[in-house]
CSV table of N, CA, C and O and ligand atoms in Angstrom, one decimal:
chain,number,residue,atom,x,y,z
A,133,MET,N,-119.4,134.2,-106.3
A,133,MET,CA,-118.4,135.1,-106.4
A,133,MET,C,-118.7,136.2,-107.6
A,133,MET,O,-119.4,136.2,-108.5
A,134,SER,N,-118.0,137.4,-107.3
A,134,SER,CA,-118.1,138.5,-108.2
A,134,SER,C,-117.3,138.2,-109.3
A,134,SER,O,-116.4,137.7,-109.4
A,135,ASP,N,-117.6,139.4,-110.1
A,135,ASP,CA,-116.4,139.2,-111.5
A,135,ASP,C,-115.3,139.5,-111.2
A,135,ASP,O,-114.6,138.9,-111.6
A,136,LYS,N,-115.1,140.7,-110.3
A,136,LYS,CA,-113.6,141.1,-109.9
A,136,LYS,C,-113.1,140.1,-108.9
A,136,LYS,O,-111.7,139.8,-108.8
A,137,GLY,N,-113.6,139.1,-108.1
A,137,GLY,CA,-113.3,138.2,-107.1
A,137,GLY,C,-112.1,137.3,-107.8
A,137,GLY,O,-111.5,137.2,-106.9
A,138,PHE,N,-112.6,136.9,-109.0
A,138,PHE,CA,-111.5,135.8,-109.2
A,138,PHE,C,-110.1,136.3,-109.9
A,138,PHE,O,-109.2,136.0,-109.7
A,139,PHE,N,-110.3,137.6,-109.9
A,139,PHE,CA,-108.9,138.4,-110.2
A,139,PHE,C,-108.5,139.5,-109.3
A,139,PHE,O,-107.6,140.3,-109.6
A,140,CYS,N,-108.8,139.2,-107.9
A,140,CYS,CA,-108.9,140.5,-107.0
A,140,CYS,C,-107.1,140.3,-106.7
A,140,CYS,O,-106.7,141.4,-106.1
A,141,GLY,N,-106.5,139.6,-107.1
A,141,GLY,CA,-104.6,139.9,-106.8
A,141,GLY,C,-104.1,140.6,-107.7
A,141,GLY,O,-103.1,140.6,-107.6
A,142,ASN,N,-104.6,140.9,-108.8
A,142,ASN,CA,-103.9,141.6,-109.5
A,142,ASN,C,-104.1,142.9,-109.5
A,142,ASN,O,-104.7,143.6,-109.0
A,143,ASN,N,-102.9,143.8,-109.9
A,143,ASN,CA,-102.4,145.1,-109.6
A,143,ASN,C,-103.5,145.9,-110.7
A,143,ASN,O,-103.7,146.0,-111.9
A,144,THR,N,-104.2,147.1,-110.2
A,144,THR,CA,-104.8,148.0,-111.0
A,144,THR,C,-104.8,149.4,-110.5
A,144,THR,O,-104.2,149.5,-109.5
A,145,PRO,N,-104.9,150.8,-111.3
A,145,PRO,CA,-104.4,151.9,-111.1
A,145,PRO,C,-105.1,152.0,-109.6
A,145,PRO,O,-106.1,152.3,-109.5
A,146,GLN,N,-104.2,153.1,-108.9
A,146,GLN,CA,-105.1,153.6,-107.9
A,146,GLN,C,-106.0,154.7,-108.1
A,146,GLN,O,-107.1,154.6,-107.8
A,147,ASP,N,-105.4,155.5,-109.1
A,147,ASP,CA,-106.2,156.6,-109.5
A,147,ASP,C,-105.7,156.6,-111.3
A,147,ASP,O,-104.9,156.8,-111.6
A,148,PRO,N,-107.0,155.8,-112.0
A,148,PRO,CA,-106.8,155.7,-113.3
A,148,PRO,C,-106.7,157.0,-114.1
A,148,PRO,O,-106.2,157.0,-115.1
A,149,ALA,N,-107.1,158.2,-113.5
A,149,ALA,CA,-107.0,159.4,-114.2
A,149,ALA,C,-105.4,160.0,-114.1
A,149,ALA,O,-105.0,160.9,-114.7
A,150,ASN,N,-104.5,159.2,-113.2
A,150,ASN,CA,-103.3,159.8,-112.8
A,150,ASN,C,-102.5,158.8,-112.5
A,150,ASN,O,-102.1,158.6,-111.1
A,151,LEU,N,-101.9,158.2,-113.6
A,151,LEU,CA,-101.1,156.8,-113.2
A,151,LEU,C,-99.9,157.2,-112.9
A,151,LEU,O,-98.9,158.2,-113.2
A,152,THR,N,-99.2,156.2,-112.0
A,152,THR,CA,-97.9,156.5,-111.7
A,152,THR,C,-97.0,156.1,-112.6
A,152,THR,O,-97.4,155.5,-113.6
A,153,ASP,N,-95.6,156.4,-112.3
A,153,ASP,CA,-94.9,155.6,-113.3
A,153,ASP,C,-94.9,154.1,-113.5
A,153,ASP,O,-94.9,153.7,-114.7
A,154,SER,N,-94.8,153.5,-112.7
A,154,SER,CA,-94.6,152.0,-112.5
A,154,SER,C,-96.0,151.7,-113.2
A,154,SER,O,-96.0,150.9,-114.1
A,155,GLU,N,-97.4,152.3,-112.7
A,155,GLU,CA,-98.3,151.7,-113.7
A,155,GLU,C,-98.5,152.2,-115.2
A,155,GLU,O,-98.8,151.4,-115.9
A,156,LYS,N,-97.8,153.1,-115.5
A,156,LYS,CA,-97.8,153.6,-116.8
A,156,LYS,C,-96.8,152.5,-117.5
A,156,LYS,O,-96.9,152.0,-118.8
A,157,LYS,N,-95.9,151.8,-116.8
A,157,LYS,CA,-95.0,150.5,-117.2
A,157,LYS,C,-95.5,149.4,-117.5
A,157,LYS,O,-95.0,148.4,-117.9
A,158,HIS,N,-96.8,149.3,-116.7
A,158,HIS,CA,-97.4,147.9,-116.6
A,158,HIS,C,-98.5,147.5,-116.6
A,158,HIS,O,-99.3,146.7,-117.1
A,159,MET,N,-99.6,148.6,-117.0
A,159,MET,CA,-100.8,148.5,-117.1
A,159,MET,C,-101.0,148.0,-118.9
A,159,MET,O,-100.6,148.8,-119.5
A,160,PRO,N,-101.7,147.3,-119.0
A,160,PRO,CA,-101.9,146.8,-120.4
A,160,PRO,C,-102.7,148.0,-121.2
A,160,PRO,O,-103.6,148.5,-120.5
A,161,VAL,N,-102.4,148.3,-122.4
A,161,VAL,CA,-103.0,149.3,-123.5
A,161,VAL,C,-103.7,148.4,-124.1
A,161,VAL,O,-103.4,147.9,-125.0
A,162,ILE,N,-105.2,148.6,-124.1
A,162,ILE,CA,-105.9,147.7,-124.9
A,162,ILE,C,-106.7,148.5,-126.2
A,162,ILE,O,-107.2,149.7,-125.9
A,163,ASP,N,-106.6,148.0,-127.3
A,163,ASP,CA,-106.7,148.6,-128.4
A,163,ASP,C,-107.7,147.5,-128.9
A,163,ASP,O,-107.3,146.5,-129.8
A,164,ALA,N,-109.3,147.5,-128.8
A,164,ALA,CA,-110.2,147.0,-129.4
A,164,ALA,C,-111.5,147.4,-129.9
A,164,ALA,O,-111.8,148.8,-129.3
A,165,PRO,N,-112.3,146.8,-130.5
A,165,PRO,CA,-113.4,147.8,-131.0
A,165,PRO,C,-114.8,147.7,-130.1
A,165,PRO,O,-114.5,147.0,-129.0
A,166,ASP,N,-115.4,148.6,-130.0
A,166,ASP,CA,-116.5,149.1,-129.2
A,166,ASP,C,-117.6,148.0,-129.2
A,166,ASP,O,-118.3,147.8,-128.3
A,167,GLU,N,-117.7,147.5,-130.4
A,167,GLU,CA,-118.9,146.8,-130.7
A,167,GLU,C,-118.4,145.7,-132.0
A,167,GLU,O,-117.6,146.0,-132.5
A,168,VAL,N,-118.7,144.4,-131.3
A,168,VAL,CA,-118.5,143.4,-132.3
A,168,VAL,C,-119.6,142.4,-132.8
A,168,VAL,O,-120.6,142.5,-132.4
A,169,THR,N,-119.6,141.4,-133.8
A,169,THR,CA,-120.6,140.9,-134.0
A,169,THR,C,-120.3,139.5,-133.7
A,169,THR,O,-119.4,138.7,-133.6
A,170,ALA,N,-121.4,138.9,-133.0
A,170,ALA,CA,-121.6,137.4,-132.4
A,170,ALA,C,-120.7,136.6,-133.4
A,170,ALA,O,-121.5,136.4,-134.6
A,171,GLY,N,-120.0,136.0,-133.3
A,171,GLY,CA,-119.4,134.5,-134.0
A,171,GLY,C,-118.5,134.9,-135.1
A,171,GLY,O,-118.0,134.2,-135.5
A,172,GLU,N,-118.0,136.6,-134.9
A,172,GLU,CA,-117.1,136.9,-136.1
A,172,GLU,C,-115.9,137.2,-135.5
A,172,GLU,O,-115.8,137.8,-134.4
A,173,PRO,N,-115.0,136.9,-135.8
A,173,PRO,CA,-113.5,137.2,-135.1
A,173,PRO,C,-113.3,138.6,-135.4
A,173,PRO,O,-113.4,139.3,-136.2
A,174,PHE,N,-112.8,139.1,-134.1
A,174,PHE,CA,-112.1,140.6,-134.1
A,174,PHE,C,-110.8,140.7,-133.6
A,174,PHE,O,-110.5,139.7,-132.7
A,175,LYS,N,-109.9,141.5,-133.7
A,175,LYS,CA,-108.8,141.9,-133.3
A,175,LYS,C,-108.6,142.7,-132.2
A,175,LYS,O,-109.1,143.7,-132.0
A,176,VAL,N,-107.8,142.0,-131.2
A,176,VAL,CA,-107.5,142.9,-129.9
A,176,VAL,C,-106.0,143.0,-129.9
A,176,VAL,O,-105.1,142.1,-130.0
A,177,SER,N,-105.7,144.0,-130.0
A,177,SER,CA,-104.2,144.6,-129.7
A,177,SER,C,-103.9,145.0,-128.5
A,177,SER,O,-104.5,145.9,-127.9
A,178,VAL,N,-103.1,144.4,-127.7
A,178,VAL,CA,-102.3,145.1,-126.4
A,178,VAL,C,-101.0,145.5,-126.5
A,178,VAL,O,-100.0,144.7,-126.8
A,179,LYS,N,-100.6,146.6,-125.9
A,179,LYS,CA,-99.3,146.8,-125.4
A,179,LYS,C,-99.0,146.8,-124.0
A,179,LYS,O,-99.8,147.6,-123.1
A,180,VAL,N,-97.7,146.5,-123.5
A,180,VAL,CA,-97.4,147.2,-121.9
A,180,VAL,C,-96.1,147.9,-122.0
A,180,VAL,O,-95.4,147.4,-122.5
A,181,GLY,N,-96.3,149.2,-121.5
A,181,GLY,CA,-97.7,149.8,-121.0
A,181,GLY,C,-97.7,150.9,-121.9
A,181,GLY,O,-97.1,150.8,-123.0
A,182,GLU,N,-98.3,152.2,-121.5
A,182,GLU,CA,-98.0,153.3,-122.2
A,182,GLU,C,-96.7,153.9,-122.4
A,182,GLU,O,-96.4,154.7,-123.2
A,183,ILE,N,-95.9,153.3,-121.3
A,183,ILE,CA,-94.4,153.7,-121.4
A,183,ILE,C,-94.2,152.1,-121.6
A,183,ILE,O,-94.3,151.5,-120.9
A,184,ALA,N,-93.2,152.2,-122.9
A,184,ALA,CA,-93.1,150.6,-123.2
A,184,ALA,C,-92.0,149.8,-122.2
A,184,ALA,O,-91.2,150.4,-121.5
A,185,HIS,N,-92.7,148.9,-121.8
A,185,HIS,CA,-92.0,147.9,-120.7
A,185,HIS,C,-90.9,147.3,-121.0
A,185,HIS,O,-90.6,146.9,-122.4
A,186,LEU,N,-89.8,147.2,-120.3
A,186,LEU,CA,-88.3,146.6,-120.6
A,186,LEU,C,-88.7,145.0,-120.9
A,186,LEU,O,-89.6,144.4,-120.5
A,187,MET,N,-87.6,144.5,-122.1
A,187,MET,CA,-88.1,143.0,-122.2
A,187,MET,C,-86.4,142.8,-122.2
A,187,MET,O,-85.9,142.0,-123.1
A,188,GLU,N,-85.8,142.8,-121.1
A,188,GLU,CA,-84.6,142.2,-120.8
A,188,GLU,C,-84.4,140.8,-120.0
A,188,GLU,O,-85.4,140.7,-119.3
A,189,GLU,N,-83.5,140.2,-120.0
A,189,GLU,CA,-83.4,139.0,-119.3
A,189,GLU,C,-83.9,139.1,-117.7
A,189,GLU,O,-84.8,138.4,-117.4
A,190,ALA,N,-83.3,140.2,-116.6
A,190,ALA,CA,-83.4,140.0,-115.8
A,190,ALA,C,-85.1,140.9,-115.0
A,190,ALA,O,-85.2,140.9,-114.4
A,191,HIS,N,-85.5,141.4,-116.3
A,191,HIS,CA,-86.8,142.2,-115.9
A,191,HIS,C,-87.7,142.3,-117.5
A,191,HIS,O,-87.4,143.2,-118.3
A,192,HIS,N,-88.6,141.5,-117.5
A,192,HIS,CA,-89.5,141.5,-118.8
A,192,HIS,C,-90.9,140.8,-118.5
A,192,HIS,O,-91.6,140.4,-117.3
A,193,ILE,N,-91.8,141.2,-119.5
A,193,ILE,CA,-93.2,140.8,-119.2
A,193,ILE,C,-93.3,139.1,-119.7
A,193,ILE,O,-92.7,138.7,-120.7
A,194,GLN,N,-93.6,138.3,-118.9
A,194,GLN,CA,-93.7,136.9,-119.5
A,194,GLN,C,-95.1,136.3,-120.1
A,194,GLN,O,-94.7,135.7,-120.9
A,195,TRP,N,-96.0,136.9,-119.8
A,195,TRP,CA,-97.1,136.5,-120.9
A,195,TRP,C,-98.3,137.5,-120.4
A,195,TRP,O,-98.3,138.4,-119.6
A,196,LEU,N,-99.1,137.2,-121.6
A,196,LEU,CA,-100.5,138.2,-121.5
A,196,LEU,C,-101.9,137.0,-121.4
A,196,LEU,O,-101.7,136.3,-122.3
A,197,ASP,N,-102.5,137.2,-121.0
A,197,ASP,CA,-103.9,136.2,-121.0
A,197,ASP,C,-104.9,137.2,-121.0
A,197,ASP,O,-105.3,138.6,-120.8
A,198,PHE,N,-105.9,136.8,-121.9
A,198,PHE,CA,-107.1,137.5,-122.3
A,198,PHE,C,-108.3,136.5,-122.0
A,198,PHE,O,-108.5,135.3,-122.2
A,199,TYR,N,-109.5,137.5,-121.4
A,199,TYR,CA,-110.6,136.6,-120.6
A,199,TYR,C,-112.0,137.6,-121.5
A,199,TYR,O,-111.7,138.6,-121.3
A,200,PHE,N,-113.0,136.9,-121.2
A,200,PHE,CA,-114.1,137.5,-121.6
A,200,PHE,C,-114.9,137.2,-120.0
A,200,PHE,O,-115.3,136.2,-119.8
A,201,GLY,N,-115.2,138.5,-119.2
A,201,GLY,CA,-115.7,137.9,-118.0
A,201,GLY,C,-114.7,137.4,-117.2
A,201,GLY,O,-113.4,137.7,-117.1
A,202,GLN,N,-115.3,135.8,-116.6
A,202,GLN,CA,-114.0,135.1,-116.0
A,202,GLN,C,-113.8,133.7,-116.9
A,202,GLN,O,-113.0,133.0,-116.7
A,203,ASN,N,-114.2,133.7,-118.2
A,203,ASN,CA,-114.0,133.1,-119.3
A,203,ASN,C,-112.4,133.2,-120.0
A,203,ASN,O,-112.0,134.0,-120.6
A,204,PHE,N,-111.8,132.1,-119.9
A,204,PHE,CA,-110.2,132.0,-120.2
A,204,PHE,C,-110.5,132.1,-122.0
A,204,PHE,O,-111.0,131.2,-122.4
A,205,TYR,N,-109.9,132.8,-122.7
A,205,TYR,CA,-109.7,132.8,-124.0
A,205,TYR,C,-108.5,132.7,-124.7
A,205,TYR,O,-108.6,131.7,-126.0
A,206,ALA,N,-107.4,133.2,-124.3
A,206,ALA,CA,-105.9,133.1,-125.0
A,206,ALA,C,-104.9,133.7,-123.9
A,206,ALA,O,-105.0,134.5,-122.9
A,207,ARG,N,-103.8,132.7,-124.1
A,207,ARG,CA,-102.5,133.2,-123.4
A,207,ARG,C,-101.4,133.5,-124.6
A,207,ARG,O,-101.3,132.4,-125.4
A,208,VAL,N,-100.6,134.5,-124.6
A,208,VAL,CA,-99.6,134.8,-125.2
A,208,VAL,C,-98.5,134.5,-124.2
A,208,VAL,O,-98.5,135.5,-123.5
A,209,ASP,N,-97.3,133.5,-124.6
A,209,ASP,CA,-96.1,133.9,-123.9
A,209,ASP,C,-95.0,134.3,-124.6
A,209,ASP,O,-94.9,134.5,-126.0
A,210,LEU,N,-94.3,135.5,-123.9
A,210,LEU,CA,-93.2,136.1,-124.4
A,210,LEU,C,-91.7,135.7,-123.9
A,210,LEU,O,-91.6,135.2,-122.8
A,211,THR,N,-90.8,136.1,-124.9
A,211,THR,CA,-89.5,135.7,-124.6
A,211,THR,C,-88.8,137.1,-124.5
A,211,THR,O,-88.9,137.8,-125.3
A,212,PRO,N,-87.9,136.9,-123.4
A,212,PRO,CA,-87.4,138.5,-123.1
A,212,PRO,C,-86.1,138.4,-124.2
A,212,PRO,O,-85.8,137.6,-125.0
A,213,VAL,N,-85.9,139.8,-124.6
A,213,VAL,CA,-84.7,140.4,-125.7
A,213,VAL,C,-85.3,139.9,-127.0
A,213,VAL,O,-85.1,141.0,-128.0
A,214,PHE,N,-86.0,138.7,-127.2
A,214,PHE,CA,-86.6,138.8,-128.7
A,214,PHE,C,-87.7,138.9,-129.2
A,214,PHE,O,-88.3,138.8,-130.1
A,215,THR,N,-88.5,139.4,-128.1
A,215,THR,CA,-90.0,140.1,-128.6
A,215,THR,C,-90.2,141.3,-127.8
A,215,THR,O,-89.5,141.9,-126.9
A,216,ALA,N,-91.0,141.7,-128.2
A,216,ALA,CA,-91.5,143.3,-127.5
A,216,ALA,C,-92.6,142.8,-126.6
A,216,ALA,O,-93.5,142.0,-127.1
A,217,ALA,N,-93.2,143.7,-125.6
A,217,ALA,CA,-94.5,143.6,-124.9
A,217,ALA,C,-95.4,144.1,-125.5
A,217,ALA,O,-96.2,145.0,-124.9
A,218,GLU,N,-96.0,143.6,-126.9
A,218,GLU,CA,-97.0,144.1,-127.2
A,218,GLU,C,-97.4,142.8,-128.3
A,218,GLU,O,-96.8,142.2,-128.9
A,219,VAL,N,-99.0,142.6,-128.4
A,219,VAL,CA,-99.3,141.4,-129.1
A,219,VAL,C,-100.4,141.3,-129.8
A,219,VAL,O,-101.2,142.5,-129.2
A,220,THR,N,-101.0,140.9,-130.5
A,220,THR,CA,-102.2,141.0,-131.3
A,220,THR,C,-103.0,139.8,-131.5
A,220,THR,O,-102.3,138.8,-131.7
A,221,VAL,N,-104.2,139.7,-131.1
A,221,VAL,CA,-105.0,138.5,-131.1
A,221,VAL,C,-105.9,138.4,-132.0
A,221,VAL,O,-106.6,139.6,-131.7
A,222,SER,N,-106.7,137.1,-132.4
A,222,SER,CA,-108.0,137.2,-132.7
A,222,SER,C,-108.8,136.5,-131.9
A,222,SER,O,-108.8,135.3,-131.6
A,223,LEU,N,-110.2,136.9,-131.4
A,223,LEU,CA,-111.0,136.4,-130.6
A,223,LEU,C,-112.2,136.3,-131.4
A,223,LEU,O,-112.7,137.1,-132.0
A,224,VAL,N,-113.4,135.5,-130.8
A,224,VAL,CA,-114.7,135.3,-131.2
A,224,VAL,C,-115.5,135.5,-130.1
A,224,VAL,O,-115.1,134.4,-129.1
A,225,ARG,N,-116.6,136.0,-130.2
A,225,ARG,CA,-117.4,136.5,-128.9
A,225,ARG,C,-118.9,135.8,-129.3
A,225,ARG,O,-119.2,135.9,-130.7
A,226,HIS,N,-119.5,135.1,-128.7
A,226,HIS,CA,-120.8,134.4,-128.6
A,226,HIS,C,-121.7,134.9,-127.9
A,226,HIS,O,-121.6,134.8,-126.7
A,227,GLY,N,-122.2,135.8,-128.3
A,227,GLY,CA,-123.5,136.8,-127.9
A,227,GLY,C,-124.4,135.9,-127.2
A,227,GLY,O,-125.0,135.0,-128.1
A,228,LYS,N,-125.3,136.4,-126.0
A,228,LYS,CA,-126.5,135.4,-125.8
A,228,LYS,C,-127.8,136.2,-126.0
A,228,LYS,O,-128.4,135.5,-126.3
A,229,GLY,N,-127.6,137.4,-125.8
A,229,GLY,CA,-128.9,138.3,-125.9
A,229,GLY,C,-128.8,139.2,-127.3
A,229,GLY,O,-128.2,138.8,-128.0
A,230,ASN,N,-129.9,139.9,-127.6
A,230,ASN,CA,-129.6,140.9,-128.8
A,230,ASN,C,-128.4,141.7,-128.8
A,230,ASN,O,-127.8,141.9,-129.6
A,231,HIS,N,-128.1,142.3,-127.9
A,231,HIS,CA,-127.0,143.3,-127.3
A,231,HIS,C,-126.4,143.0,-126.1
A,231,HIS,O,-126.7,143.3,-124.9
A,232,GLU,N,-125.2,142.2,-125.9
A,232,GLU,CA,-124.7,141.7,-124.6
A,232,GLU,C,-123.4,142.5,-124.2
A,232,GLU,O,-122.7,142.5,-125.3
A,233,LEU,N,-123.4,143.2,-123.3
A,233,LEU,CA,-122.3,143.8,-123.0
A,233,LEU,C,-121.2,143.1,-122.5
A,233,LEU,O,-121.7,142.5,-121.4
A,234,GLY,N,-120.1,142.9,-122.4
A,234,GLY,CA,-119.4,142.0,-122.3
A,234,GLY,C,-117.9,142.7,-121.8
A,234,GLY,O,-117.4,143.7,-122.1
A,235,THR,N,-117.0,142.4,-120.8
A,235,THR,CA,-115.8,142.7,-120.3
A,235,THR,C,-114.8,141.7,-120.9
A,235,THR,O,-114.3,140.8,-120.2
A,236,LEU,N,-113.7,142.7,-121.7
A,236,LEU,CA,-112.7,141.9,-121.8
A,236,LEU,C,-111.7,142.6,-120.7
A,236,LEU,O,-111.7,143.9,-120.5
A,237,ARG,N,-110.9,141.3,-120.5
A,237,ARG,CA,-110.1,141.7,-119.6
A,237,ARG,C,-108.7,140.9,-119.7
A,237,ARG,O,-108.5,139.9,-120.5
A,238,VAL,N,-107.5,141.9,-119.9
A,238,VAL,CA,-106.0,141.5,-120.1
A,238,VAL,C,-105.2,141.5,-118.6
A,238,VAL,O,-105.2,142.6,-118.3
A,239,VAL,N,-104.6,140.2,-118.9
A,239,VAL,CA,-103.9,140.3,-117.6
A,239,VAL,C,-102.4,139.9,-117.6
A,239,VAL,O,-102.2,139.1,-118.6
A,240,GLU,N,-101.3,140.7,-117.5
A,240,GLU,CA,-100.2,140.4,-117.7
A,240,GLU,C,-99.4,140.3,-116.7
A,240,GLU,O,-99.7,140.9,-115.5
A,241,ARG,N,-98.2,139.7,-116.8
A,241,ARG,CA,-97.3,139.1,-115.8
A,241,ARG,C,-95.6,139.7,-116.0
A,241,ARG,O,-95.3,139.2,-116.8
A,242,CYS,N,-95.2,140.7,-115.1
A,242,CYS,CA,-94.0,141.1,-115.0
A,242,CYS,C,-93.3,140.2,-114.1
A,242,CYS,O,-93.6,139.9,-113.0
A,243,ASN,N,-92.0,139.7,-114.6
A,243,ASN,CA,-91.2,138.8,-113.5
A,243,ASN,C,-91.0,139.3,-112.2
A,243,ASN,O,-90.8,138.5,-111.4
A,244,LEU,N,-90.7,140.7,-112.2
A,244,LEU,CA,-90.2,141.4,-110.8
A,244,LEU,C,-91.8,142.0,-110.5
A,244,LEU,O,-91.6,142.1,-109.0
A,245,HIS,N,-92.6,142.5,-110.8
A,245,HIS,CA,-93.7,143.4,-110.5
A,245,HIS,C,-95.2,142.8,-110.5
A,245,HIS,O,-96.0,143.5,-110.2
A,246,GLY,N,-95.1,141.5,-110.7
A,246,GLY,CA,-96.6,140.8,-110.6
A,246,GLY,C,-97.4,141.0,-111.8
A,246,GLY,O,-96.9,141.2,-112.8
A,247,GLN,N,-98.6,140.9,-111.3
A,247,GLN,CA,-99.8,141.0,-112.5
A,247,GLN,C,-100.5,142.1,-112.5
A,247,GLN,O,-100.9,142.3,-111.3
A,248,TRP,N,-100.7,142.5,-113.7
A,248,TRP,CA,-101.6,143.8,-113.9
A,248,TRP,C,-102.7,143.5,-114.7
A,248,TRP,O,-102.6,142.7,-115.9
A,249,GLU,N,-103.6,144.1,-114.4
A,249,GLU,CA,-105.0,144.0,-115.8
A,249,GLU,C,-105.5,145.5,-115.9
A,249,GLU,O,-105.8,146.2,-115.4
A,250,ALA,N,-106.1,145.4,-117.0
A,250,ALA,CA,-106.9,146.1,-117.7
A,250,ALA,C,-107.9,145.6,-118.5
A,250,ALA,O,-108.3,144.6,-118.8
A,251,THR,N,-109.0,146.5,-118.7
A,251,THR,CA,-110.6,146.1,-119.1
A,251,THR,C,-111.1,146.9,-120.0
A,251,THR,O,-110.7,148.4,-119.8
A,252,LYS,N,-111.8,146.3,-121.0
A,252,LYS,CA,-112.4,147.2,-121.8
A,252,LYS,C,-113.8,146.7,-121.7
A,252,LYS,O,-114.3,145.5,-122.3
A,253,GLU,N,-115.0,147.6,-121.8
A,253,GLU,CA,-116.1,146.9,-122.0
A,253,GLU,C,-116.5,146.8,-123.7
A,253,GLU,O,-116.2,147.8,-124.3
A,254,ILE,N,-116.9,145.7,-124.2
A,254,ILE,CA,-117.4,145.4,-125.5
A,254,ILE,C,-118.7,144.9,-125.7
A,254,ILE,O,-119.2,144.1,-125.1
A,255,ARG,N,-119.5,145.6,-126.8
A,255,ARG,CA,-120.9,145.2,-126.9
A,255,ARG,C,-120.9,144.2,-128.1
A,255,ARG,O,-120.3,144.3,-129.1
A,256,VAL,N,-121.5,143.1,-127.6
A,256,VAL,CA,-121.6,142.1,-129.0
A,256,VAL,C,-123.1,141.6,-129.3
A,256,VAL,O,-124.0,141.7,-128.6
A,257,LYS,N,-123.1,142.1,-130.7
A,257,LYS,CA,-124.3,142.4,-131.4
A,257,LYS,C,-124.4,140.9,-132.2
A,257,LYS,O,-123.5,140.4,-132.5
A,258,LYS,N,-125.9,140.3,-132.3
A,258,LYS,CA,-126.4,139.2,-133.2
A,258,LYS,C,-126.3,139.7,-134.5
A,258,LYS,O,-126.6,140.5,-135.0
B,226,FE2,FE1,-91.6,145.4,-114.4
């Protein structure tokens, strides 16, 4: 299975350089370091999306999942009305080589518009 296969049902932009309004409201916007040190916590902040998504009872973001490659790291559940669609988590990556490049993947679910994902390459140094 390819790295992408596990996540192939998720929405991604048709043209990343020219997002539609729906993509701008649903694509996770990832703020994370380009390089981290193996075994040390680092912060990842994510907001949904570059146009803030609604958090109303009828239409809201339900959760965000964090993966490295296909490995699940964290889930944050959100409640409509009482939360904003933005979270910060502390993750710890354990590198195998001297400089391992890994794919941080954030998947979010909108109750009306399904799952959306964004990725960021992060280098892990020993
Ligand atoms: Fe939505």
